[in-house]
Every structure is written in C-alpha cells, then in structure tokens.
Coordinates of C-alpha atoms in Angstrom, one line a residue:
X14 CA 80.6 105.1 126.8
X15 CA 78.1 103.5 124.5
X16 CA 78.5 105.8 121.9
X17 CA 82.5 104.6 121.9
X18 CA 81.1 101.0 121.5
X19 CA 79.5 102.1 118.6
X20 CA 81.7 100.1 115.9
X21 CA 81.3 96.7 118.5
X22 CA 77.4 97.3 118.0
X23 CA 77.7 97.3 113.9
X24 CA 80.2 93.8 113.7
X25 CA 77.6 92.6 116.3
X26 CA 74.9 93.3 113.7
X27 CA 76.7 92.0 111.1
X28 CA 77.0 88.8 112.6
X29 CA 73.6 88.5 113.5
X30 CA 72.2 89.4 110.2
X31 CA 74.7 87.5 108.9
X32 CA 73.2 84.2 110.7
X33 CA 69.6 85.0 109.8
X34 CA 70.5 84.5 106.1
X35 CA 70.6 87.9 104.4
X36 CA 73.1 87.9 101.3
X37 CA 76.2 89.2 102.6
X38 CA 77.2 92.1 100.1
X39 CA 73.6 94.1 101.3
X40 CA 74.3 92.9 104.6
X41 CA 77.6 94.9 105.1
X42 CA 76.3 98.0 103.1
X43 CA 72.8 98.2 105.0
X44 CA 74.4 97.9 108.6
X45 CA 76.6 100.4 107.6
X46 CA 73.9 103.0 105.9
X47 CA 72.0 102.3 109.0
X48 CA 74.3 103.2 112.1
X49 CA 75.4 106.2 109.4
X50 CA 71.8 107.3 109.5
X51 CA 71.0 107.3 113.4
X52 CA 74.6 108.7 113.8
X53 CA 73.8 111.5 111.4
X54 CA 70.7 112.0 113.2
X55 CA 72.1 111.9 116.6
X56 CA 74.8 114.1 115.3
X57 CA 77.5 111.6 116.7
X58 CA 78.8 110.7 112.6
X59 CA 80.2 113.2 109.9
X60 CA 78.2 112.7 106.8
X61 CA 80.7 114.1 104.9
X62 CA 82.3 111.3 105.4
X63 CA 80.1 109.3 103.1
X64 CA 81.2 111.8 100.1
X65 CA 84.4 109.9 100.0
X66 CA 82.8 106.6 99.3
X67 CA 82.4 107.4 95.4
X68 CA 86.6 108.1 95.3
X69 CA 86.8 104.5 97.1
X70 CA 84.7 102.6 94.4
X71 CA 86.6 104.3 91.9
X72 CA 89.6 103.2 93.5
X73 CA 88.2 99.5 93.5
X74 CA 87.4 99.5 89.6
X75 CA 90.9 101.1 88.9
X76 CA 92.6 98.3 90.9
X77 CA 94.9 96.3 88.6
X78 CA 95.6 93.7 91.1
X79 CA 92.2 92.7 91.1
X80 CA 91.8 92.3 87.7
X81 CA 93.3 88.8 88.2
X82 CA 90.2 87.5 90.2
X83 CA 87.7 86.8 87.3
X84 CA 91.0 85.5 84.9
X85 CA 92.1 83.4 88.2
X86 CA 88.3 82.2 88.4
X87 CA 87.8 81.3 84.8
X88 CA 91.2 79.2 84.8
X89 CA 89.6 77.4 87.9
X90 CA 86.1 76.7 86.4
X91 CA 87.6 75.6 82.9
X92 CA 90.2 73.5 84.3
X93 CA 87.3 71.6 86.6
X94 CA 85.2 71.2 83.8
X95 CA 87.6 69.6 81.7
X96 CA 88.3 66.5 83.4
X97 CA 91.8 67.1 83.4
X98 CA 92.2 65.7 87.0
X99 CA 90.6 62.4 86.2
X100 CA 92.9 61.1 84.3
X101 CA 95.6 62.4 86.4
X102 CA 94.2 60.7 89.4
X103 CA 94.2 56.9 87.5
X104 CA 97.6 57.6 86.3
X105 CA 98.9 58.4 90.2
X106 CA 96.9 55.4 92.0
X107 CA 98.6 53.1 89.4
X108 CA 101.9 54.5 90.2
X109 CA 101.7 54.8 94.0
X110 CA 99.9 51.5 94.1
X111 CA 102.9 49.3 96.0
X112 CA 103.1 52.2 98.7
X113 CA 101.1 51.5 101.7
X114 CA 97.8 54.0 101.3
X115 CA 98.7 54.7 97.4
X116 CA 95.8 55.6 96.9
X117 CA 95.5 58.3 99.5
X118 CA 98.8 59.4 98.7
X119 CA 97.6 60.3 94.9
X120 CA 94.5 61.6 96.0
X121 CA 96.6 64.5 97.8
X122 CA 99.1 64.7 95.0
X123 CA 96.1 65.4 92.7
X124 CA 94.3 67.3 94.9
X125 CA 97.7 69.9 95.5
X126 CA 98.0 70.3 92.0
X127 CA 94.0 70.8 91.3
X128 CA 94.6 73.4 94.4
X129 CA 97.5 74.8 92.3
X130 CA 95.3 75.0 88.9
X131 CA 92.0 76.7 90.4
X132 CA 92.6 78.1 93.6
X133 CA 89.0 77.5 94.6
X134 CA 88.1 75.4 97.6
X135 CA 84.7 74.4 96.7
X136 CA 85.8 73.7 93.3
X137 CA 88.8 70.9 94.3
X138 CA 86.4 70.0 97.4
X139 CA 83.2 69.1 94.8
X140 CA 85.4 68.0 92.1
X141 CA 87.7 65.4 94.2
X142 CA 84.7 64.3 96.2
X143 CA 83.0 63.2 92.9
X144 CA 85.8 61.2 92.0
X145 CA 87.9 59.7 94.4
X146 CA 85.5 58.9 97.1
X147 CA 83.6 55.9 95.6
X148 CA 86.9 54.6 94.3
X149 CA 88.3 55.4 98.0
X150 CA 84.9 53.5 99.1
X151 CA 85.7 50.8 96.5
X152 CA 89.0 50.2 97.9
X153 CA 87.9 49.4 100.9
X154 CA 89.4 52.9 102.6
X155 CA 87.2 53.7 105.6
X156 CA 84.4 56.3 105.0
X157 CA 85.7 58.6 107.7
X158 CA 89.3 58.5 106.4
X159 CA 88.3 59.0 103.1
X160 CA 86.6 61.8 103.8
X161 CA 88.8 63.7 105.5
X162 CA 91.6 63.2 103.3
X163 CA 89.5 64.6 100.4
X164 CA 88.1 67.6 102.5
X165 CA 91.5 68.3 104.0
X166 CA 93.3 67.9 100.3
X167 CA 90.3 70.5 98.8
X168 CA 91.3 73.5 101.0
X169 CA 94.8 73.4 99.7
X170 CA 93.5 75.6 97.3
X171 CA 93.3 78.2 100.4
X172 CA 97.0 78.6 100.5
X173 CA 98.9 77.0 97.7
X174 CA 99.4 79.7 95.1
X175 CA 97.7 81.0 92.3
X176 CA 94.7 81.2 95.3
X177 CA 92.2 83.7 95.1
X178 CA 92.3 84.4 98.9
X179 CA 95.9 85.2 98.5
X180 CA 95.2 87.6 95.7
X181 CA 92.3 89.5 97.9
X182 CA 94.6 89.2 100.9
X183 CA 98.0 90.7 99.3
X184 CA 95.5 93.3 98.4
X185 CA 93.9 94.7 100.9
X186 CA 97.0 93.9 103.5
X187 CA 99.4 96.2 101.2
X188 CA 96.8 98.8 101.8
X189 CA 96.4 98.3 105.2
X190 CA 100.4 97.8 105.8
X191 CA 100.7 101.7 103.8
X192 CA 98.2 102.9 106.2
X193 CA 100.5 101.9 109.3
X194 CA 103.5 103.1 107.6
X195 CA 101.8 106.7 107.4
X196 CA 100.8 106.5 110.7
X197 CA 104.1 105.6 112.1
X198 CA 105.2 109.2 110.1
X199 CA 106.9 107.1 107.1
X200 CA 106.6 109.4 104.4
X201 CA 107.6 107.4 101.5
X202 CA 106.0 104.0 102.4
X203 CA 106.6 100.6 101.4
X204 CA 104.3 97.9 99.5
X205 CA 104.1 94.7 99.5
X206 CA 102.4 92.4 96.2
X207 CA 100.1 89.8 95.8
X208 CA 103.5 87.7 94.1
X209 CA 105.1 88.3 97.8
X210 CA 102.5 86.1 99.1
X211 CA 102.5 83.6 96.7
X212 CA 106.1 83.3 97.0
X213 CA 105.3 83.3 100.3
X214 CA 102.7 80.1 100.7
X215 CA 105.2 78.0 98.9
X216 CA 106.7 76.4 102.1
X217 CA 103.9 76.3 104.1
X218 CA 101.6 75.0 101.2
X219 CA 104.6 72.0 100.4
X220 CA 105.2 71.3 103.9
X221 CA 101.4 70.8 104.3
X222 CA 100.9 68.5 101.5
X223 CA 104.0 66.2 102.6
X224 CA 102.2 66.3 106.3
X225 CA 99.0 65.2 105.0
X226 CA 101.4 62.0 102.9
X227 CA 103.1 60.9 106.0
X228 CA 99.9 61.2 107.7
X229 CA 98.2 58.5 105.3
X230 CA 101.4 56.7 104.7
X231 CA 101.8 55.9 108.1
X232 CA 97.9 55.3 109.3
X233 CA 98.1 52.4 106.2
X234 CA 101.3 51.1 107.8
X235 CA 100.2 51.0 111.2
X236 CA 96.6 50.6 111.0
X237 CA 96.0 48.4 108.0
X238 CA 91.8 47.9 109.1
X239 CA 91.5 51.6 108.3
X240 CA 93.5 51.3 104.6
X241 CA 93.5 48.4 103.3
X242 CA 97.4 47.4 101.2
X243 CA 95.7 46.9 97.5
X244 CA 98.0 45.3 94.8
X245 CA 98.2 46.7 91.4
X246 CA 98.5 43.9 88.9
X247 CA 101.3 43.9 86.3
X248 CA 98.9 44.8 83.3
X249 CA 97.2 48.1 85.6
X250 CA 101.0 49.5 86.5
X251 CA 101.5 53.0 84.4
X252 CA 104.4 53.4 82.5
X253 CA 107.0 56.2 83.7
X254 CA 106.0 57.9 80.0
X255 CA 102.3 57.9 80.4
X256 CA 102.8 59.5 84.1
X257 CA 104.9 61.9 82.3
X258 CA 102.2 62.9 79.7
X259 CA 99.2 63.0 82.4
X260 CA 101.4 65.1 84.9
X261 CA 102.9 67.3 82.0
X262 CA 100.0 69.5 80.8
X263 CA 99.0 70.3 84.7
X264 CA 102.7 71.1 85.5
X265 CA 103.2 73.1 82.5
X266 CA 100.2 75.4 83.3
X267 CA 101.7 75.8 87.4
X268 CA 104.7 76.7 85.5
X269 CA 103.6 79.3 83.5
X270 CA 101.3 80.7 86.0
X271 CA 103.7 80.7 89.2
X272 CA 107.0 80.3 87.3
X273 CA 106.3 83.8 85.3
X274 CA 105.7 85.3 88.7
X275 CA 108.8 84.1 90.4
X276 CA 111.3 85.0 87.8
X277 CA 109.4 88.5 87.5
X278 CA 108.6 88.2 83.8
X279 CA 104.5 88.8 85.0
X280 CA 102.8 90.2 87.5
X281 CA 100.0 88.1 89.2
X282 CA 97.8 89.7 87.0
X283 CA 99.3 89.1 83.5
X284 CA 100.2 85.5 84.7
X285 CA 96.3 85.0 85.3
X286 CA 95.6 86.1 81.8
X287 CA 98.3 83.4 80.7
X288 CA 96.3 80.7 83.0
X289 CA 93.4 81.4 81.6
X290 CA 94.2 81.2 78.1
X291 CA 96.4 77.7 79.2
X292 CA 93.4 76.4 80.6
X293 CA 91.5 77.1 77.6
X294 CA 94.0 75.2 74.9
X295 CA 94.4 72.4 77.7
X296 CA 90.6 71.9 77.6
X297 CA 90.8 72.3 73.9
X298 CA 93.6 69.4 73.4
X299 CA 91.1 67.2 76.0
X300 CA 88.3 67.9 73.4
X301 CA 86.4 69.2 76.9
X302 CA 86.1 73.0 75.2
X303 CA 83.3 73.9 73.2
X304 CA 80.9 77.1 72.6
X305 CA 78.6 75.6 75.3
X306 CA 81.0 75.4 77.5
X307 CA 82.5 78.6 77.0
X308 CA 79.2 79.9 77.8
X309 CA 78.8 77.2 81.2
X310 CA 82.5 78.6 81.8
X311 CA 81.6 82.9 81.3
X312 CA 78.4 82.6 83.3
X313 CA 80.0 80.8 86.8
X314 CA 82.8 83.1 86.4
X315 CA 80.5 86.3 85.8
X316 CA 78.8 84.9 89.2
X317 CA 81.6 84.7 91.5
X318 CA 83.6 87.6 90.0
X319 CA 80.6 89.4 91.0
X320 CA 79.6 88.1 94.1
X321 CA 83.4 89.1 95.3
X322 CA 83.2 92.7 93.9
X323 CA 79.5 93.3 95.6
X324 CA 81.2 92.1 98.7
X325 CA 83.9 94.1 98.3
X326 CA 82.2 97.3 97.8
X327 CA 80.1 96.4 100.9
X328 CA 82.6 96.2 103.0
X329 CA 84.1 99.5 101.5
X330 CA 81.4 100.9 102.7
X331 CA 81.1 99.7 106.1
X332 CA 85.0 99.8 106.9
X333 CA 84.6 103.7 106.0
X334 CA 81.3 103.9 108.3
X335 CA 83.5 101.8 111.2
X336 CA 86.7 104.4 110.8
X337 CA 84.2 107.5 111.2
X338 CA 82.9 106.0 114.4
X339 CA 86.4 105.5 115.5
X340 CA 86.1 102.0 115.5
X341 CA 90.0 101.7 114.3
X342 CA 91.1 103.6 117.6
X343 CA 88.7 101.6 119.6
X344 CA 91.2 98.2 118.0
X345 CA 94.0 100.2 118.8
X346 CA 93.5 101.1 122.4
X347 CA 92.4 97.7 123.3
X348 CA 95.2 95.7 121.1
X349 CA 97.3 98.1 123.2
X350 CA 96.5 97.4 127.1
X351 CA 96.4 93.7 125.9
X352 CA 99.2 92.0 128.4
X353 CA 101.8 90.1 126.4
X354 CA 101.8 93.1 123.6
X355 CA 102.4 91.7 120.1
X356 CA 101.9 88.2 120.5
X357 CA 98.6 88.2 122.4
X358 CA 97.2 90.7 119.9
X359 CA 98.3 88.5 117.2
X360 CA 96.7 85.2 119.4
X361 CA 93.4 87.3 119.7
X362 CA 93.0 88.2 116.1
X363 CA 93.7 84.5 115.1
X364 CA 91.4 82.8 117.3
X365 CA 88.4 85.5 116.4
X366 CA 89.5 84.8 112.5
X367 CA 88.9 81.3 113.3
X368 CA 85.5 81.5 114.9
X369 CA 84.5 83.5 112.2
X370 CA 85.3 81.0 109.7
X371 CA 82.3 78.5 110.8
X372 CA 79.8 81.5 110.3
X373 CA 81.6 84.0 107.1
X374 CA 83.6 82.8 103.6
X375 CA 86.9 84.2 103.9
X376 CA 85.8 86.9 100.8
X377 CA 84.3 88.7 103.7
X378 CA 86.8 87.9 106.2
X379 CA 89.5 89.2 104.4
X380 CA 87.3 92.2 103.6
X381 CA 85.7 93.0 106.5
X382 CA 88.0 92.2 109.5
X383 CA 91.6 92.5 107.9
X384 CA 91.3 96.2 107.0
X385 CA 90.2 96.9 110.8
X386 CA 92.5 95.1 112.3
X387 CA 95.4 94.8 110.1
X388 CA 96.8 98.4 110.3
X389 CA 96.9 98.0 113.9
X390 CA 98.8 94.9 113.7
X391 CA 101.1 96.3 111.3
X392 CA 102.0 99.4 113.1
X393 CA 102.7 97.4 116.0
X394 CA 105.8 95.5 113.9
X395 CA 104.1 92.5 112.7
X396 CA 105.7 91.2 109.3
X397 CA 103.1 91.5 106.8
X398 CA 103.9 88.8 104.3
X399 CA 103.9 86.3 107.6
X400 CA 100.8 87.8 108.7
X401 CA 99.1 87.1 105.4
X402 CA 99.9 83.1 105.0
X403 CA 99.1 82.6 109.3
X404 CA 95.9 84.3 108.0
X405 CA 95.6 82.3 105.2
X406 CA 96.3 79.0 106.9
X407 CA 94.0 79.8 110.0
X408 CA 90.9 80.3 107.3
X409 CA 91.7 76.9 105.9
X410 CA 92.1 75.3 109.4
X411 CA 88.5 77.0 110.7
X412 CA 86.9 75.8 107.0
X413 CA 88.0 72.3 107.6
X414 CA 86.8 72.2 111.9
X415 CA 83.1 70.5 112.2
X416 CA 80.8 72.0 112.8
X417 CA 80.6 74.3 110.1
X418 CA 83.3 74.4 108.2
X419 CA 82.6 74.9 104.4
X420 CA 84.7 72.2 103.2
X421 CA 82.4 69.8 105.1
X422 CA 79.2 71.1 104.1
X423 CA 80.7 71.1 99.8
X424 CA 81.9 67.4 100.5
X425 CA 77.9 67.0 102.4
X426 CA 76.5 67.9 99.3
X427 CA 78.4 65.4 96.8
X428 CA 79.0 62.0 99.4
X429 CA 76.5 59.5 99.5
X430 CA 74.0 59.1 101.5
X431 CA 75.4 56.4 103.0
X432 CA 78.3 58.0 104.4
X433 CA 77.4 59.6 108.2
X434 CA 77.6 63.5 108.8
X435 CA 79.4 62.1 111.8
X436 CA 82.0 60.1 109.7
X437 CA 83.1 63.6 107.9
X438 CA 83.6 65.4 111.1
X439 CA 85.5 62.8 112.7
X440 CA 87.7 62.1 109.9
X441 CA 88.9 65.4 109.5
X442 CA 90.2 65.8 112.8
X443 CA 93.6 64.4 112.3
X444 CA 94.1 66.7 109.6
X445 CA 93.1 69.7 111.6
X446 CA 95.8 68.8 113.8
X447 CA 98.2 69.0 111.2
X448 CA 97.3 72.5 110.2
X449 CA 97.3 73.7 113.9
X450 CA 101.3 71.8 114.2
X451 CA 102.1 73.7 111.0
X452 CA 100.5 77.2 112.6
X453 CA 102.5 76.7 115.6
X454 CA 105.3 76.1 113.2
X455 CA 105.3 79.1 111.6
X456 CA 104.7 81.0 114.5
X457 CA 107.7 79.8 116.4
X458 CA 109.6 80.0 113.4
X459 CA 108.5 82.7 111.0
X460 CA 111.4 82.4 108.8
X461 CA 109.5 79.2 107.2
X462 CA 107.3 82.2 105.6
X463 CA 109.8 84.6 105.1
X464 CA 112.4 82.9 103.5
X465 CA 112.1 82.5 100.6
X466 CA 110.7 85.9 99.6
X467 CA 113.6 87.3 101.0
X468 CA 115.8 85.7 98.6
X469 CA 113.8 86.3 95.8

C-alpha cells in the first residue's frame, strides 16, 4: 500500500523543500533522483527509465515553440525599460479625466496594453506600481483601492496574450493532449498550438478588463469618498491626435505580434522575433536604447530564460520518476472514482492549483502539475483549449489572493512604507471576486473560450 503512495510522498517532499526555501529547479531534480535511488535499492523502480532522460533533454532543446520564451522575455524587458507606459498613462489620464474614476480606468487600460506587450506579471506590477501608485494617492484615491487596482491590472499579463504563461502552457498541454489520445487508441493524434491559446484568451482577457473598468467606474460614482472626482482644466486636456500618437506605438507592436499569429502569417515563435525587433525600434525612437541598456536587457533576459529552462529540466526529470512509480495511474484511478465525474475532477484540480499558487510560481505549476493531471483530464473528454484558459485564469486569481499572492509581494516591494500590507490585501478582494466570476462564467459557458478559436 505504501509503495502505491510513493508518488504522493514525492509531491509532498517537493512542497516541503520549496517552503524551506530551496531553489525550485534543483529541488525538483534532487527529489526525483533521491526517490529513484531509493526505489532502485528497494527493487521497486526500473533504472532503465532514467536512460530516456537524455532524449527528453534533447526534446526540450529541440522544441521550436520554446524559442519564443526568451524572445518574449526580451521584448517585455525592453518595453519595461523604455518608459513607453509613462507617456501613455499621462495622456490616457487626461483623456479620461471627465469620467468618474478616470485615473483608475486609465491605469487599467495602460496596464492591459502593457500586459499585452510584455506578458510578464512581475514587470507589469512593478512598473505600474512605481508609475501610477504615487499619482493615485496624490489624487485622493484610497490607498487600498489604488493598490488593489494596480495588483489586479498587473496580473492581466497572465491571461492577455502574448503571455509567457500561455506559451509554456500551450507546449505542455499539447504534449498531454497527444498522450491522452494515444491512450484512447487514436493513432493520428491531434495537437493544439500556443496560437490556439492566444486566440482563446482574447475574449476572457477583454472581459476581465471591462469588468475591472466597470467596477472602478461604479465605485467612483457611488462611493466618491474612495475615488474623488478630479476636474481636468482645459489646458491639461489632451488632444485626440496626441492621444493617438501615444497609443499608436504600443498598439502597432501588439498588432504586429498578435495580428501575425491570428491571420496565420507567423507562428508564435516568429511573432516573438518580430515583437523583440519592434520593441528595440520603439526604444530607439524614444531614445531609451543604447549599448548599456542592451547589456542590461540581455542579462535580465538570460537570467529569466535560464531559470525557466532549468525548472523545465528539473520538472521533466520529476515527471519521469513520478510516472515510473505509477503516479499517473494513481491519479487516473483517483479521478475515475470521484463522484460527479469530470466536473468534480476539474473542480478538484482547480482548487489544488489555486492553493499551490500561494507557494509556487506559475512556471513550476505548469511544468509539474499539468503534465500529471493534464493527460488524465483530457482523456476524460475535457477540451484542451478550455482547460488551458481555465488554468491560466485560476493561477492569475491565486497570484492575487492574500496572504501569499505573488502580485502582492511585487507591489509591497515598491509601495511606500506608509501603505500598510493590510491595505494591499483589502484592496484586491473585489478584484478576486471579479476573477472568480469570470471563472464561473467560463465554466458555465465554455463557448466564451472556444468560440473564437473555432471561428479562426
């Protein structure tokens, strides 16, 4: 009986070592090798399984889709350092000045465009926190409301394409989908692409942005003590040509990257290359790009990309040993015995991922959890594109939830000391409710996710 539970002990060991502060990549690989060694000594693990690990490494290095990761990271880092968002926020604030909550609406709009340009949650939260939090406090916004708006806006980078999370999730889900079909006896399995997830994320992403804006608008309208009405003088109002001029560079870059994918002119990897080049040209145009800045961006891109791929290698080894101990069969047996069938299985997976989002980054969850539960859920008939977007929004919600949400830590690091941590926690609660509302809507009406990919 204990032998059958070894995969659960492996997973528990991972969580314990991560909470103790050990590096993720080496924890995954170390725990896997430790359990494999004990299994070989005890005669319950086949050592020949480890011989397939080099071929797995070659598959990772030879994966064309994953080339998009460093390119998108490079693009996001260049945009983060080129200060495009500052001019955009200033002009959007003047343009929306007459609306109740105009500044908050502007922050959400700029954050959404920044998320669609960078695809990196941490970069968006930190940039918007440094840029807009002092301004919102100066305009009389309640600190808790200002912090909640910035944190929620920053997490849009998790769902709005081109998101790094969707790139990684698309690759892992495609592999899981093929495994599920092969187990069901399909000899020519279908695949899903990162582009499919990008297209599927557009409607939920826009819905979330609209929900945020409506919440800010109605809060300003009915609770002016939280969001005071700001009157913009005539000389401070921005003209339409000036607003369009500030919007054009960012919208053009987003259009080049997403548009080329949507019309089928480029793969996500090729579009990432176009985006990286476009970001460099925009930074040059803003006179924010030189050899020193290029060195900073390259170093940051190298560090982030190395972290992602080291985690991927460790997760690949963990997944291999986990399956060697019969972990996949254990998960499948557990899910098949649940009352309520597919609904209960998906609900349980979403709850587990939500809790894991408190202690693990999305990269670890995608590489560790999805390969384990993905093939089982997909073999039960779950739509892979719908499942991918549900996972992305679910992780986005967990990153916003106190007390361990990563977005809260990012903002705490750049917020003034005068703002209490409890105010940050209190401010995000309404936005968490809006994200849960979106999750429920996607669960009840899967067409919100699947309709656009079917049309494309």
